[in-house]
Coordinates of C-alpha atoms in Angstrom, one line a residue:
Chain A
X1 CA 30.8 42.7 -9.8
X2 CA 33.0 39.9 -10.8
X3 CA 32.0 36.9 -12.8
X4 CA 33.2 33.3 -13.1
X5 CA 35.8 32.8 -15.9
X6 CA 36.9 29.4 -17.1
X7 CA 40.0 31.1 -18.6
X8 CA 41.0 32.3 -15.2
X9 CA 40.1 28.9 -13.8
X10 CA 42.6 27.1 -16.1
X11 CA 45.3 29.8 -15.4
X12 CA 44.8 29.3 -11.6
X13 CA 44.9 25.5 -11.7
X14 CA 48.7 25.0 -12.2
X15 CA 49.4 27.9 -9.9
X16 CA 47.3 26.5 -7.0
X17 CA 48.6 23.0 -7.6
X18 CA 52.1 24.2 -7.2
X19 CA 51.3 24.6 -3.5
X20 CA 50.0 21.1 -3.1
X21 CA 53.5 19.6 -2.2
X22 CA 53.8 22.0 0.7
X23 CA 50.3 21.3 2.0
X24 CA 51.0 17.6 1.9
X25 CA 54.4 18.0 3.5
X26 CA 53.0 20.1 6.3
X27 CA 50.2 17.5 6.8
X28 CA 52.6 14.6 7.0
X29 CA 55.1 16.3 9.2
X30 CA 52.6 17.7 11.7
X31 CA 50.8 14.3 11.8
X32 CA 54.1 12.6 12.6
X33 CA 54.8 15.2 15.2
X34 CA 51.4 14.7 16.7
X35 CA 51.8 10.9 16.7
X36 CA 55.1 11.2 18.7
X37 CA 54.0 14.0 21.0
X38 CA 50.8 12.1 21.7
X39 CA 52.9 9.4 23.2
X40 CA 54.3 12.0 25.6
X41 CA 50.8 12.9 26.8
X42 CA 49.8 9.3 27.2
X43 CA 53.0 8.6 29.2
X44 CA 52.5 11.6 31.4
X45 CA 48.9 10.7 32.1
X46 CA 49.9 7.3 33.3
X47 CA 52.1 8.6 36.1
X48 CA 50.1 7.6 39.2
X49 CA 49.9 11.0 41.0
X50 CA 46.5 12.6 41.3
X51 CA 47.7 16.2 41.3
X52 CA 50.0 15.6 38.4
X53 CA 47.4 13.8 36.4
X54 CA 44.9 16.6 37.0
X55 CA 47.4 19.2 35.8
X56 CA 48.2 17.3 32.6
X57 CA 44.6 16.6 31.9
X58 CA 43.8 20.3 32.1
X59 CA 46.8 21.4 30.1
X60 CA 45.6 19.0 27.4
X61 CA 42.1 20.4 27.8
X62 CA 43.4 23.9 27.4
X63 CA 45.3 23.1 24.2
X64 CA 42.4 21.2 22.8
X65 CA 39.7 23.7 23.4
X66 CA 41.4 26.9 22.2
X67 CA 41.7 27.8 18.5
X68 CA 44.6 26.3 16.6
X69 CA 44.8 29.5 14.7
X70 CA 45.7 31.5 17.8
X71 CA 48.2 28.8 18.8
X72 CA 49.8 29.1 15.4
X73 CA 50.1 32.9 15.9
X74 CA 51.5 32.3 19.3
X75 CA 54.3 30.1 17.9
X76 CA 55.0 32.2 14.9
X77 CA 54.7 35.8 16.4
X78 CA 55.2 35.3 20.1
X79 CA 57.7 32.5 20.5
X80 CA 60.6 34.4 19.0
X81 CA 60.4 37.3 21.5
X82 CA 60.1 35.0 24.6
X83 CA 63.4 35.5 26.5
X84 CA 65.9 32.5 26.8
X85 CA 63.8 29.8 25.1
X86 CA 62.5 31.9 22.3
X87 CA 63.8 31.4 18.7
X88 CA 62.6 32.5 15.3
X89 CA 60.9 29.7 13.5
X90 CA 60.1 29.4 9.8
X91 CA 56.4 29.4 8.9
X92 CA 56.7 25.7 8.0
X93 CA 58.2 24.8 11.3
X94 CA 55.7 26.9 13.2
X95 CA 52.9 25.2 11.4
X96 CA 54.2 21.7 12.1
X97 CA 54.8 22.5 15.8
X98 CA 51.5 24.4 16.2
X99 CA 49.2 21.9 14.5
X100 CA 51.3 19.0 15.8
X101 CA 50.9 20.0 19.4
X102 CA 47.3 20.9 19.0
X103 CA 46.4 17.5 17.6
X104 CA 48.7 15.6 19.8
X105 CA 46.2 16.1 22.6
X106 CA 43.6 14.3 20.6
X107 CA 46.1 11.6 19.5
X108 CA 47.1 11.1 23.2
X109 CA 43.5 10.4 24.1
X110 CA 43.2 7.9 21.2
X111 CA 46.3 6.0 22.5
X112 CA 44.8 6.0 26.0
X113 CA 41.5 4.6 24.7
X114 CA 43.4 1.9 22.9
X115 CA 45.3 0.9 26.1
X116 CA 42.1 1.0 28.2
X117 CA 40.3 -1.2 25.7
X118 CA 42.6 -4.1 26.6
X119 CA 40.7 -6.3 29.0
X120 CA 41.6 -6.4 32.7
X121 CA 42.2 -10.1 32.3
X122 CA 45.0 -9.5 29.8
X123 CA 46.9 -7.4 32.3
X124 CA 46.4 -10.0 35.0
X125 CA 47.4 -12.8 32.7
X126 CA 50.6 -10.9 31.8
X127 CA 51.3 -10.6 35.5
X128 CA 50.4 -14.2 36.3
X129 CA 52.8 -15.4 33.6
X130 CA 55.5 -13.3 35.1
X131 CA 56.1 -11.1 32.0
X132 CA 58.6 -8.3 32.4
X133 CA 57.4 -4.8 31.9
X134 CA 58.7 -4.6 28.4
X135 CA 57.4 -8.0 27.4
X136 CA 54.0 -7.2 28.8
X137 CA 53.7 -4.1 26.7
X138 CA 55.3 -5.6 23.6
X139 CA 53.6 -9.0 23.5
X140 CA 50.3 -8.5 25.3
X141 CA 49.1 -4.9 25.6
X142 CA 50.3 -3.1 22.4
X143 CA 49.3 -5.8 19.9
X144 CA 45.8 -5.6 21.2
X145 CA 45.7 -1.8 21.9
X146 CA 47.0 -0.7 18.6
X147 CA 44.6 -2.1 15.9
X148 CA 41.5 -0.4 17.2
X149 CA 43.2 3.0 17.2
X150 CA 44.2 2.8 13.5
X151 CA 40.9 4.1 12.0
X152 CA 40.7 6.8 14.6
X153 CA 44.3 7.9 13.9
X154 CA 43.4 7.8 10.2
X155 CA 40.4 10.1 10.8
X156 CA 42.6 12.5 12.6
X157 CA 45.0 12.5 9.7
X158 CA 42.2 13.7 7.4
X159 CA 41.1 16.2 10.0
X160 CA 44.6 17.6 10.2
X161 CA 44.9 17.7 6.5
X162 CA 41.8 20.0 6.5
X163 CA 43.3 22.2 9.2
X164 CA 46.6 22.7 7.3
X165 CA 45.2 25.7 5.2
X166 CA 45.2 27.7 8.5
X167 CA 49.0 27.8 8.1
X168 CA 48.5 30.1 5.1
X169 CA 47.8 32.9 7.6
X170 CA 51.4 32.7 8.8
X171 CA 52.8 32.4 5.2
X172 CA 53.1 28.7 4.6
X173 CA 52.9 28.5 0.8
X174 CA 50.3 25.7 0.5
X175 CA 47.4 25.6 -1.8
X176 CA 45.3 28.2 0.0
X177 CA 48.2 30.6 0.1
X178 CA 48.8 30.1 -3.6
X179 CA 45.1 30.6 -4.3
X180 CA 45.1 33.9 -2.3
X181 CA 48.1 35.2 -4.1
X182 CA 46.7 34.2 -7.5
X183 CA 43.5 35.9 -6.6
X184 CA 45.1 39.1 -5.5
X185 CA 47.0 39.3 -8.8
X186 CA 43.9 38.7 -10.9
X187 CA 41.4 40.6 -8.7
X188 CA 39.2 37.6 -8.4
X189 CA 39.6 34.8 -5.9
X190 CA 36.6 32.6 -6.7
X191 CA 38.1 30.3 -9.3
X192 CA 41.3 29.8 -7.3
X193 CA 39.3 29.1 -4.1
X194 CA 37.0 26.7 -5.9
X195 CA 40.1 24.8 -7.0
X196 CA 41.3 24.6 -3.4
X197 CA 37.9 23.1 -2.4
X198 CA 38.0 20.6 -5.3
X199 CA 41.6 19.5 -4.3
X200 CA 40.5 19.0 -0.7
X201 CA 37.4 16.9 -1.8
X202 CA 39.5 15.0 -4.3
X203 CA 42.0 14.0 -1.6
X204 CA 40.0 13.6 1.6
X205 CA 37.2 11.6 0.1
X206 CA 39.3 8.7 -1.2
X207 CA 41.4 8.7 2.1
X208 CA 38.2 8.4 4.1
X209 CA 37.2 5.5 1.9
X210 CA 40.6 3.8 2.4
X211 CA 40.3 4.2 6.2
X212 CA 36.9 2.6 6.2
X213 CA 38.4 -0.3 4.2
X214 CA 41.3 -0.6 6.7
X215 CA 38.8 -0.5 9.6
X216 CA 36.9 -3.4 8.2
X217 CA 40.1 -5.4 7.6
X218 CA 41.3 -4.8 11.1
X219 CA 37.9 -5.7 12.6
X220 CA 38.0 -9.0 10.7
X221 CA 41.3 -10.0 12.2
X222 CA 39.9 -11.7 15.3
Chain B
X1 CA 49.5 42.4 36.1
X2 CA 48.6 45.9 34.9
X3 CA 49.5 44.6 31.4
X4 CA 47.2 41.7 31.7
X5 CA 44.3 44.0 32.7
X6 CA 45.2 46.4 30.0
X7 CA 45.2 43.6 27.3
X8 CA 42.1 42.1 28.7
X9 CA 40.1 45.3 28.4
X10 CA 41.2 45.7 24.8
X11 CA 40.4 42.1 24.0
X12 CA 37.0 42.4 25.8
X13 CA 35.9 44.6 22.9
X14 CA 35.9 41.6 20.7
X15 CA 34.0 39.4 23.1
X16 CA 30.6 40.4 21.8
X17 CA 31.4 39.3 18.2
X18 CA 32.9 36.0 19.3
X19 CA 30.0 35.1 21.5
X20 CA 27.2 36.2 19.1
X21 CA 28.9 34.4 16.2
X22 CA 29.2 31.3 18.4
X23 CA 25.6 31.3 19.6
X24 CA 24.1 32.1 16.1
X25 CA 26.3 29.6 14.3
X26 CA 25.7 26.9 16.9
X27 CA 21.9 27.3 16.7
X28 CA 22.2 27.3 12.9
X29 CA 24.4 24.2 12.9
X30 CA 22.0 22.3 15.3
X31 CA 19.1 23.1 13.0
X32 CA 21.1 22.0 9.9
X33 CA 22.2 18.9 11.8
X34 CA 18.7 17.8 12.5
X35 CA 17.3 18.7 9.1
X36 CA 20.2 17.0 7.2
X37 CA 20.4 14.1 9.6
X38 CA 16.7 13.3 9.2
X39 CA 16.8 13.9 5.5
X40 CA 19.5 11.3 5.2
X41 CA 17.0 8.8 6.7
X42 CA 14.2 9.9 4.4
X43 CA 12.5 7.5 2.0
X44 CA 12.9 10.1 -0.7
X45 CA 15.9 9.2 -2.8
X46 CA 16.5 12.7 -4.2
X47 CA 16.4 14.3 -0.8
X48 CA 18.8 11.6 0.5
X49 CA 21.3 12.1 -2.3
X50 CA 21.1 15.9 -2.2
X51 CA 21.7 15.9 1.6
X52 CA 24.6 13.4 1.1
X53 CA 26.2 15.8 -1.4
X54 CA 25.9 18.7 1.1
X55 CA 27.4 16.7 3.8
X56 CA 30.3 15.4 1.7
X57 CA 31.2 18.8 0.4
X58 CA 31.2 20.5 3.8
X59 CA 32.9 17.6 5.6
X60 CA 35.4 17.1 2.8
X61 CA 36.8 20.6 2.7
X62 CA 38.2 23.0 5.3
X63 CA 36.2 25.5 7.3
X64 CA 38.7 28.3 6.4
X65 CA 38.3 27.5 2.6
X66 CA 34.5 27.5 3.0
X67 CA 34.5 30.7 4.8
X68 CA 36.7 32.5 2.2
X69 CA 34.7 30.8 -0.6
X70 CA 31.3 32.0 0.8
X71 CA 32.8 35.4 1.5
X72 CA 33.6 35.9 -2.2
X73 CA 31.0 33.7 -3.8
X74 CA 27.8 34.8 -2.1
X75 CA 27.9 38.4 -3.5
X76 CA 28.9 37.0 -6.8
X77 CA 26.6 34.1 -7.3
X78 CA 23.4 35.7 -5.9
X79 CA 24.3 39.3 -6.7
X80 CA 23.4 40.2 -3.2
X81 CA 25.4 41.9 -0.5
X82 CA 24.4 40.3 2.8
X83 CA 25.4 43.6 4.4
X84 CA 27.8 42.1 6.9
X85 CA 30.5 39.6 7.2
X86 CA 28.9 38.5 10.5
X87 CA 26.2 36.7 8.5
X88 CA 28.8 35.1 6.3
X89 CA 30.7 33.8 9.3
X90 CA 27.6 32.4 10.9
X91 CA 26.6 30.7 7.6
X92 CA 30.0 29.2 7.0
X93 CA 30.4 27.8 10.5
X94 CA 26.8 26.7 10.7
X95 CA 26.9 24.9 7.4
X96 CA 30.2 23.3 8.2
X97 CA 29.4 21.9 11.6
X98 CA 25.8 21.2 10.6
X99 CA 27.2 18.7 8.2
X100 CA 29.2 17.0 11.0
X101 CA 26.2 17.1 13.4
X102 CA 23.9 15.6 10.8
X103 CA 26.1 12.4 11.0
X104 CA 25.7 12.5 14.7
X105 CA 21.9 12.8 14.4
X106 CA 21.7 10.0 11.8
X107 CA 24.1 7.8 13.8
X108 CA 22.1 8.2 17.0
X109 CA 18.8 7.5 15.4
X110 CA 19.9 4.4 13.7
X111 CA 21.5 3.1 16.8
X112 CA 18.2 3.1 18.8
X113 CA 17.5 -0.6 19.4
X114 CA 15.4 -2.3 16.7
X115 CA 13.1 -3.6 19.4
X116 CA 12.0 0.0 20.0
X117 CA 10.9 0.3 16.4
X118 CA 9.1 -3.0 16.6
X119 CA 7.4 -2.1 19.9
X120 CA 6.2 1.2 18.4
X121 CA 4.8 -0.5 15.4
X122 CA 3.2 -3.2 17.5
X123 CA 1.4 -0.4 19.4
X124 CA 0.0 0.8 16.1
X125 CA 1.8 4.1 16.1
X126 CA 2.2 6.0 12.9
X127 CA 5.8 6.6 11.7
X128 CA 5.6 10.2 12.8
X129 CA 4.5 9.2 16.3
X130 CA 7.1 6.5 16.4
X131 CA 9.8 9.0 15.6
X132 CA 8.5 11.7 17.9
X133 CA 7.5 9.7 20.9
X134 CA 9.8 6.7 20.9
X135 CA 12.9 7.0 18.8
X136 CA 13.8 10.7 19.0
X137 CA 13.8 11.0 22.8
X138 CA 16.2 8.1 23.1
X139 CA 18.4 9.3 20.2
X140 CA 18.7 12.8 21.6
X141 CA 20.3 11.5 24.8
X142 CA 22.9 9.8 22.8
X143 CA 23.6 12.9 20.7
X144 CA 24.2 15.2 23.6
X145 CA 27.9 14.6 24.2
X146 CA 28.8 15.0 20.5
X147 CA 26.8 18.2 20.3
X148 CA 28.8 19.5 23.2
X149 CA 32.1 18.5 21.6
X150 CA 31.1 20.1 18.3
X151 CA 30.1 23.3 20.1
X152 CA 33.6 23.5 21.5
X153 CA 34.9 23.0 17.9
X154 CA 32.7 25.8 16.7
X155 CA 34.1 28.1 19.4
X156 CA 37.5 27.3 18.0
X157 CA 36.2 27.9 14.5
X158 CA 34.9 31.4 15.4
X159 CA 38.5 32.6 15.6
X160 CA 38.6 32.4 11.8
X161 CA 36.1 35.2 11.4
X162 CA 38.9 37.6 12.2
X163 CA 40.3 36.7 8.8
X164 CA 37.3 38.1 7.0
X165 CA 37.6 41.4 8.9
X166 CA 35.3 40.8 11.9
X167 CA 36.4 42.5 15.1
X168 CA 36.5 39.4 17.4
X169 CA 38.8 38.6 20.2
X170 CA 41.6 37.5 18.0
X171 CA 41.3 40.6 15.8
X172 CA 41.9 42.9 18.8
X173 CA 44.8 40.6 19.8
X174 CA 46.4 41.0 16.4
X175 CA 46.0 44.7 16.6
X176 CA 47.7 44.8 20.0
X177 CA 50.5 42.6 18.8
X178 CA 51.2 44.7 15.7
X179 CA 51.6 47.8 17.9
X180 CA 53.7 46.1 20.5
X181 CA 55.6 43.0 19.3
X182 CA 57.6 42.5 22.5
X183 CA 54.3 41.9 24.3
X184 CA 53.2 39.3 21.8
X185 CA 53.6 36.3 24.2
X186 CA 51.5 37.8 26.9
X187 CA 48.9 39.0 24.4
X188 CA 48.3 35.6 22.8
X189 CA 48.3 33.9 26.2
X190 CA 45.5 36.2 27.3
X191 CA 43.7 35.6 24.0
X192 CA 44.0 31.8 24.5
X193 CA 42.8 32.4 28.1
X194 CA 39.7 34.2 26.8
X195 CA 38.9 31.3 24.5
X196 CA 39.5 28.8 27.3
X197 CA 37.2 30.7 29.7
X198 CA 34.5 30.6 27.0
X199 CA 35.1 26.9 26.4
X200 CA 35.0 26.0 30.2
X201 CA 31.2 26.0 30.5
X202 CA 31.0 24.0 27.3
X203 CA 33.5 21.5 28.6
X204 CA 31.5 21.0 31.8
X205 CA 28.2 20.8 29.9
X206 CA 29.7 18.1 27.7
X207 CA 30.8 16.1 30.7
X208 CA 27.4 16.4 32.2
X209 CA 25.9 15.3 28.8
X210 CA 28.2 12.3 28.9
X211 CA 26.8 11.3 32.3
X212 CA 23.2 11.8 31.1
X213 CA 23.7 9.7 28.0
X214 CA 25.4 6.9 29.9
X215 CA 22.7 6.7 32.5
X216 CA 20.1 4.0 32.0
X217 CA 16.6 5.3 31.0
X218 CA 14.8 3.3 33.7
X219 CA 16.8 4.7 36.6

């Protein structure tokens, strides 16, 4: 039976923290990827063709309702052996693509909800005032569609941050990976894992608070 | 086609674990959601703070970290061996999503119109009667879609139990992949297909739940 040791705790702390940069980088990169790829889904779903729309909706549903862990394994282990398009990806790139694509399906829905929240009258007004397609989006729709999505996007940023440790399973050397490797060297994981938990709490709690503040600020705009 | 059948029959051996973990952890999470959600609304300050702490800890960290932590900590802290990792998987997923669901429960209860509370009070109902007969039935309808969504999330979460050595669908998929790397794309696509087939009834149930919760009570 193993017992808690503060000595091991203080040994593990710098070791686990050395993975924090990677965890943050994966989070930022995959969030950026999801933000961009989310636009693709939103755009594809706006193409007015029932069959096409149905197909895109179900592809999104498929990606959204299957485990991101399996999707990571698919990209890391299976992608390289697919003929023609396959290529070997680093664990980092696999994690960014895997998590990015998975969460882009949620982000795409957020964009859509933002666009749909713009009142019908606004669309009609843009048409009545003879706005060009670009001006309509740039001056009427997006300035109104974007603010309500900010807190939702922020929440997904935090959710993605918490999913990033999945990438340790394919060898991304973030905090969970460092904790595991420390644990296997010292035959006890509990201190290192506790540190990982504390880091997550310490980072996700203030970010949630900031998002709440941001939400209040944006709601007060009008 | 033969390959797909072959892979499916191998993966099918893990179906039982994935489904039982999902059902057990979903029931546990619903229970925790209601207990914690109602405790958050309790008049007892200690109960409220304690539940708040539970919710913040489980919502603030990752499921995978919690799963590993419980896997190592439960035997250490309590000096007991639960006998199987199955129980640990259920506890981790249940506690994690219970924390999320408790916010759904709390949110739905406080969003029942104040007039309903006032009417119940005016009819001289006790606070228990008011909750049981007036508030709760209305709040549950609002909770349904979110419960559906979180059940799908839990299904996705069950894939993690392969990491603590449980023989679920993904576990058999990984075994197959390690013996035949060139088949990896097909194997993982079938694995994803398995999870999607399990998710489909949940997706339709969630859509149904959305309809129910949108429909007016009087109709």
